[in-house]
mmCIF file of C-alpha atoms in Angstrom:
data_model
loop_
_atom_site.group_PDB
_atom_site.id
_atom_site.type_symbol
_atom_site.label_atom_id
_atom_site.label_comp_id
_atom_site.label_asym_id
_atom_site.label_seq_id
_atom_site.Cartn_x
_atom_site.Cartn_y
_atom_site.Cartn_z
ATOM 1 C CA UNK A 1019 29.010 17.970 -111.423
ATOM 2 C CA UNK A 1020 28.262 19.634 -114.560
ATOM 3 C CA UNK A 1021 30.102 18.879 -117.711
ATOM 4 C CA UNK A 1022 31.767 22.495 -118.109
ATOM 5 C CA UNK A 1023 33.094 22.614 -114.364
ATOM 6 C CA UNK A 1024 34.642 19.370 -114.956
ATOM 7 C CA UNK A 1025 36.727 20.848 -117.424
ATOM 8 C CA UNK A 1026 37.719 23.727 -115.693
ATOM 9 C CA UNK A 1027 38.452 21.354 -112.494
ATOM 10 C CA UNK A 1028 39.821 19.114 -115.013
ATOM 11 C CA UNK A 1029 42.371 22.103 -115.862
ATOM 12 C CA UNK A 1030 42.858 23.109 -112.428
ATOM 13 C CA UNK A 1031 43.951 19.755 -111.184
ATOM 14 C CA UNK A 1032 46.569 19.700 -114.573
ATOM 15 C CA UNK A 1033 48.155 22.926 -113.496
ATOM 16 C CA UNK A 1034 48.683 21.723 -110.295
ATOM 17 C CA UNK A 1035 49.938 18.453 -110.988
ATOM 18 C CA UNK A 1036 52.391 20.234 -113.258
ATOM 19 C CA UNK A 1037 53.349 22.563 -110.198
ATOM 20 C CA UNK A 1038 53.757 19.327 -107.910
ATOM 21 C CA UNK A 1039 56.334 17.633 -110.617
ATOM 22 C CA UNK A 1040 58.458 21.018 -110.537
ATOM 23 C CA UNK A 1041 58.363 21.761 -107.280
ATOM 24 C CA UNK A 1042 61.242 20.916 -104.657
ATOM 25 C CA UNK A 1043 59.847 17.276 -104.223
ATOM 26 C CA UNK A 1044 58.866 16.506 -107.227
ATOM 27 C CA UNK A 1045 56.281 14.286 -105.466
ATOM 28 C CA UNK A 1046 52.505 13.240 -107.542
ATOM 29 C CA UNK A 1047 49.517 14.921 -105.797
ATOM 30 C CA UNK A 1048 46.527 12.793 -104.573
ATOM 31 C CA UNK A 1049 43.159 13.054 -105.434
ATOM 32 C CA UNK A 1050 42.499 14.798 -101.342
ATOM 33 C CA UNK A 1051 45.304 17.193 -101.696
ATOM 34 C CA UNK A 1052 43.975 18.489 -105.125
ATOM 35 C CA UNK A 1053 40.500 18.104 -104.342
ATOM 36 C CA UNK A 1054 41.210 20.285 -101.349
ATOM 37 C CA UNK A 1055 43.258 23.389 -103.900
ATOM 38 C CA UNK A 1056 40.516 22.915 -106.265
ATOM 39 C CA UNK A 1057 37.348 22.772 -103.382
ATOM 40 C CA UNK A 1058 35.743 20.017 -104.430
ATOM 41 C CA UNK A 1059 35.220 16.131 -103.330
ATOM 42 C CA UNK A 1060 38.578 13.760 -103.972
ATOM 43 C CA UNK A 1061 35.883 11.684 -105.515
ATOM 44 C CA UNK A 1062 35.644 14.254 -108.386
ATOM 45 C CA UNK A 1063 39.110 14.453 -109.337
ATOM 46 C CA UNK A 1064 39.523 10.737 -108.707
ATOM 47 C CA UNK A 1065 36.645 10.466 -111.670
ATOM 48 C CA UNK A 1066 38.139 13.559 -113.922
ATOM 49 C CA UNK A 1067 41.721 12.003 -113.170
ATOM 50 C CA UNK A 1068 40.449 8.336 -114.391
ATOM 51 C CA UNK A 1069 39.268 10.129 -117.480
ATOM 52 C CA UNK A 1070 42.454 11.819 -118.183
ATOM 53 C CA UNK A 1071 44.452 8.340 -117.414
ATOM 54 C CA UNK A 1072 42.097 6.561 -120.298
ATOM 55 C CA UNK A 1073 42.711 9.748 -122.519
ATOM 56 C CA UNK A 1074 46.519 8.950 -121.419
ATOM 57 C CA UNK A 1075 46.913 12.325 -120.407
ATOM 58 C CA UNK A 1076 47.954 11.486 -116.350
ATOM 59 C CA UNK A 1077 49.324 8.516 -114.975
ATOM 60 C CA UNK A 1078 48.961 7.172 -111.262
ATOM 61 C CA UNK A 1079 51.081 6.612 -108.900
ATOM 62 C CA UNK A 1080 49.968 3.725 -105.773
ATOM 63 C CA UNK A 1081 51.933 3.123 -102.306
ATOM 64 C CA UNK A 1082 53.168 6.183 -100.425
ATOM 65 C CA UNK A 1083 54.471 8.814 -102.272
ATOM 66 C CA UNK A 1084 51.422 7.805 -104.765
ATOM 67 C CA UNK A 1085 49.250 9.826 -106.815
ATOM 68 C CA UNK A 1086 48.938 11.671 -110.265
ATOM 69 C CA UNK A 1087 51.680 12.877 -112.327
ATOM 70 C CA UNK A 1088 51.451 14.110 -115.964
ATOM 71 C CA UNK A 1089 52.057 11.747 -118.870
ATOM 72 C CA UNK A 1090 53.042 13.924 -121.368
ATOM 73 C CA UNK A 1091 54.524 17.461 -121.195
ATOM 74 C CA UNK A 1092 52.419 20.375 -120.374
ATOM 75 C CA UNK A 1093 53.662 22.015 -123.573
ATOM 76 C CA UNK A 1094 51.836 18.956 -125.570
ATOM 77 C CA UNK A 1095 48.840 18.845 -123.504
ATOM 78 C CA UNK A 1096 45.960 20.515 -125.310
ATOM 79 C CA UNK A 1097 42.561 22.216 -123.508
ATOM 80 C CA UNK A 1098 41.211 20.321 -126.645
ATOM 81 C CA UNK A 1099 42.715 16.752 -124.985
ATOM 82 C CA UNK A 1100 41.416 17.785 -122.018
ATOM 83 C CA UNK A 1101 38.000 18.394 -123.550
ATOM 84 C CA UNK A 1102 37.454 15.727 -125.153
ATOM 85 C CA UNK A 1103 38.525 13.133 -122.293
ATOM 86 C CA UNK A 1104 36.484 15.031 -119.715
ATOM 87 C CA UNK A 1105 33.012 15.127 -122.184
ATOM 88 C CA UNK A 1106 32.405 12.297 -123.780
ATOM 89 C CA UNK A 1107 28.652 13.563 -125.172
ATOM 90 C CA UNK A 1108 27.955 16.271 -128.260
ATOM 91 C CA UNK A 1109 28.161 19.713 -126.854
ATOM 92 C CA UNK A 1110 25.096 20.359 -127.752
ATOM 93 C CA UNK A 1111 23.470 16.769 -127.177
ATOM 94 C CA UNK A 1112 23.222 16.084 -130.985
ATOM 95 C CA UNK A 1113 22.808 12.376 -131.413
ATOM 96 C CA UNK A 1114 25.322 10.175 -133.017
ATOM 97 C CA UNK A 1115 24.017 7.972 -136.035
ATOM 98 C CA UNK A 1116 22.055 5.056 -135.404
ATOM 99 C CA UNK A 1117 21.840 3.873 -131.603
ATOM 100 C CA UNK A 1118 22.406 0.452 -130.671
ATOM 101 C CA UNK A 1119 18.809 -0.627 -131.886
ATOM 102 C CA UNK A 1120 19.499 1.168 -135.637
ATOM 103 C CA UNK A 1121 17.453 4.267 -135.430
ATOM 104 C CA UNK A 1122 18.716 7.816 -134.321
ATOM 105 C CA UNK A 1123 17.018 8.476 -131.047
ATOM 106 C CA UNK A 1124 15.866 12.027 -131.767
ATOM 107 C CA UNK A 1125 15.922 13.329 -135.729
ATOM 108 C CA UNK A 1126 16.981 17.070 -135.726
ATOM 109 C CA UNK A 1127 16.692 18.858 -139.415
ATOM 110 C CA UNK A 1128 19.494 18.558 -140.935
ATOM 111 C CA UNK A 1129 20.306 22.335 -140.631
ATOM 112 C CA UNK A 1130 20.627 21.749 -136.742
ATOM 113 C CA UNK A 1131 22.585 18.660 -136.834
ATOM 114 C CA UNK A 1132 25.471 20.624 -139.350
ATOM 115 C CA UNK A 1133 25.326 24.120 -137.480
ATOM 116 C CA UNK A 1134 25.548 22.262 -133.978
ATOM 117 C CA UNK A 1135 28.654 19.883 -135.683
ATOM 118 C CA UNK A 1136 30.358 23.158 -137.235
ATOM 119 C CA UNK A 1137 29.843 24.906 -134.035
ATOM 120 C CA UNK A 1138 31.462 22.019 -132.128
ATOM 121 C CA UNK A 1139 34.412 21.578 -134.254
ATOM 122 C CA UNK A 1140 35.191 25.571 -134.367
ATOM 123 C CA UNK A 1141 35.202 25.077 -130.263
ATOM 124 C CA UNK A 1142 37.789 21.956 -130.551
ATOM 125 C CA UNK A 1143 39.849 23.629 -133.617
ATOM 126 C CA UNK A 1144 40.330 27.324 -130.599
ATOM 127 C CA UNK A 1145 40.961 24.463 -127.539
ATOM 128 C CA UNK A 1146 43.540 22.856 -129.908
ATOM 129 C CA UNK A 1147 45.326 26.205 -129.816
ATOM 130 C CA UNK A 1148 46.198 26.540 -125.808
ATOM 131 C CA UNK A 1149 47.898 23.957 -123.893
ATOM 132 C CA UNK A 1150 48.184 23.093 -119.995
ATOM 133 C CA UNK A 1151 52.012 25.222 -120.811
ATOM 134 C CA UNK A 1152 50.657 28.383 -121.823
ATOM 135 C CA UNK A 1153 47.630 28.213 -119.017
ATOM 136 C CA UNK A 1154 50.190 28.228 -116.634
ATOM 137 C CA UNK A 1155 52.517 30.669 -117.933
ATOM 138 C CA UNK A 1156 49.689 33.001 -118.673
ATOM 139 C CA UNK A 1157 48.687 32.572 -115.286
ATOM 140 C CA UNK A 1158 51.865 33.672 -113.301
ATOM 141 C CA UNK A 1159 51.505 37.367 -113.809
ATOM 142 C CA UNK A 1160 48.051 36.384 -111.681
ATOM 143 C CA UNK A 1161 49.345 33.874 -109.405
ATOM 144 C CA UNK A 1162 52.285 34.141 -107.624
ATOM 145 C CA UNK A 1163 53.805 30.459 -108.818
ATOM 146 C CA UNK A 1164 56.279 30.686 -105.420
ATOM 147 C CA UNK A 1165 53.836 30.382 -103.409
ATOM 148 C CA UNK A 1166 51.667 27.526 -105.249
ATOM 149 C CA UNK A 1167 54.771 25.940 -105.078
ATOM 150 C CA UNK A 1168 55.264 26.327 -101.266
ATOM 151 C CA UNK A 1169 51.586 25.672 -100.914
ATOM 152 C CA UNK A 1170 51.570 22.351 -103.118
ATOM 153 C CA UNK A 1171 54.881 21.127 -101.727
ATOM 154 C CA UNK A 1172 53.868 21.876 -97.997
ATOM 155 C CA UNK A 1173 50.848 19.516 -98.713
ATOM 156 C CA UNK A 1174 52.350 16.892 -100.040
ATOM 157 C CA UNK A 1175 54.467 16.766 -97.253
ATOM 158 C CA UNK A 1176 51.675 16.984 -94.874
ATOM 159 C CA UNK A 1177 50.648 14.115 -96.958
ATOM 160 C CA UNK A 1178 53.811 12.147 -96.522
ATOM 161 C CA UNK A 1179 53.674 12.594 -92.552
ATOM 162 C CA UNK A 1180 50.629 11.691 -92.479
#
């Protein structure tokens, strides 16, 4: 999957997990039930979700009644966190100094290298602006959050009968 629709999945599978705490069961949503909202593979949000756990932004849940649950409030959860746990590499594939045999692996002038850094950090400093809160709440005019609610909650018991 490509880098930018693992962070949007990334975001997706936040906002729901957020929905899932609030709802009536307050139950974490697996990997399958998430993959399923978000239509992709479980095996994508397991690998999104284990870079959000390392990024301590999610925590798991084993045993039944298991999956992922938010670590921190959605109100301190940045798109910039995200972003930065979900893409590990330069934007713009500038290479870090000196690789592991001492030489940079591709020179770029010098022009490139500081427009392509500038650019990068004037993308983290707007992400650092919007959290996982004010996705959601921005969303709710669009989505009607009831029915997410029923929807998530109606899966994770489907889930826990199954």
């Amino acid at each position: 999957m490509h880098a930018n629709s693992r962070f949007i999945v990334a975001i997706m599978a936040l906002v729901l997990a957020k929905v899932a705490q609030e709802s009536e069961a307050s139950e974490a949503v697996t990997s399958e039930r998430m993959a399923e909202c978000a239509e992709t593979h479980p095996v994508v949000i397991r690998r999104i979700f284990a870079s959000l756990r390392e990024a301590g932004l999610v925590r798991s849940q084993s045993g039944p009644g298991g999956g992922w649950r938010l670590s921190r409030s959605a109100a301190e959860i940045t798109l910039r966190d995200v972003y930065q746990a979900i893409n590990k590499e330069s934007v713009f594939g500038v290479p870090r100094p000196a690789g592991a045999n001492g030489k940079e692996s591709c020179p770029l002038p010098t022009i490139l290298v500081s427009c392509f850094r500038a650019a990068e950090d004037a993308l983290a400093a707007q992400l650092a602006t919007v959290t996982i809160a004010e996705v959601i709440e921005s969303a709710m005019p669009k989505i009607d959050m009831v029915t997410l609610k029923h929807r998530v909650s109606s899966v994770v018991e489907t889930a826990a009968i199954a």
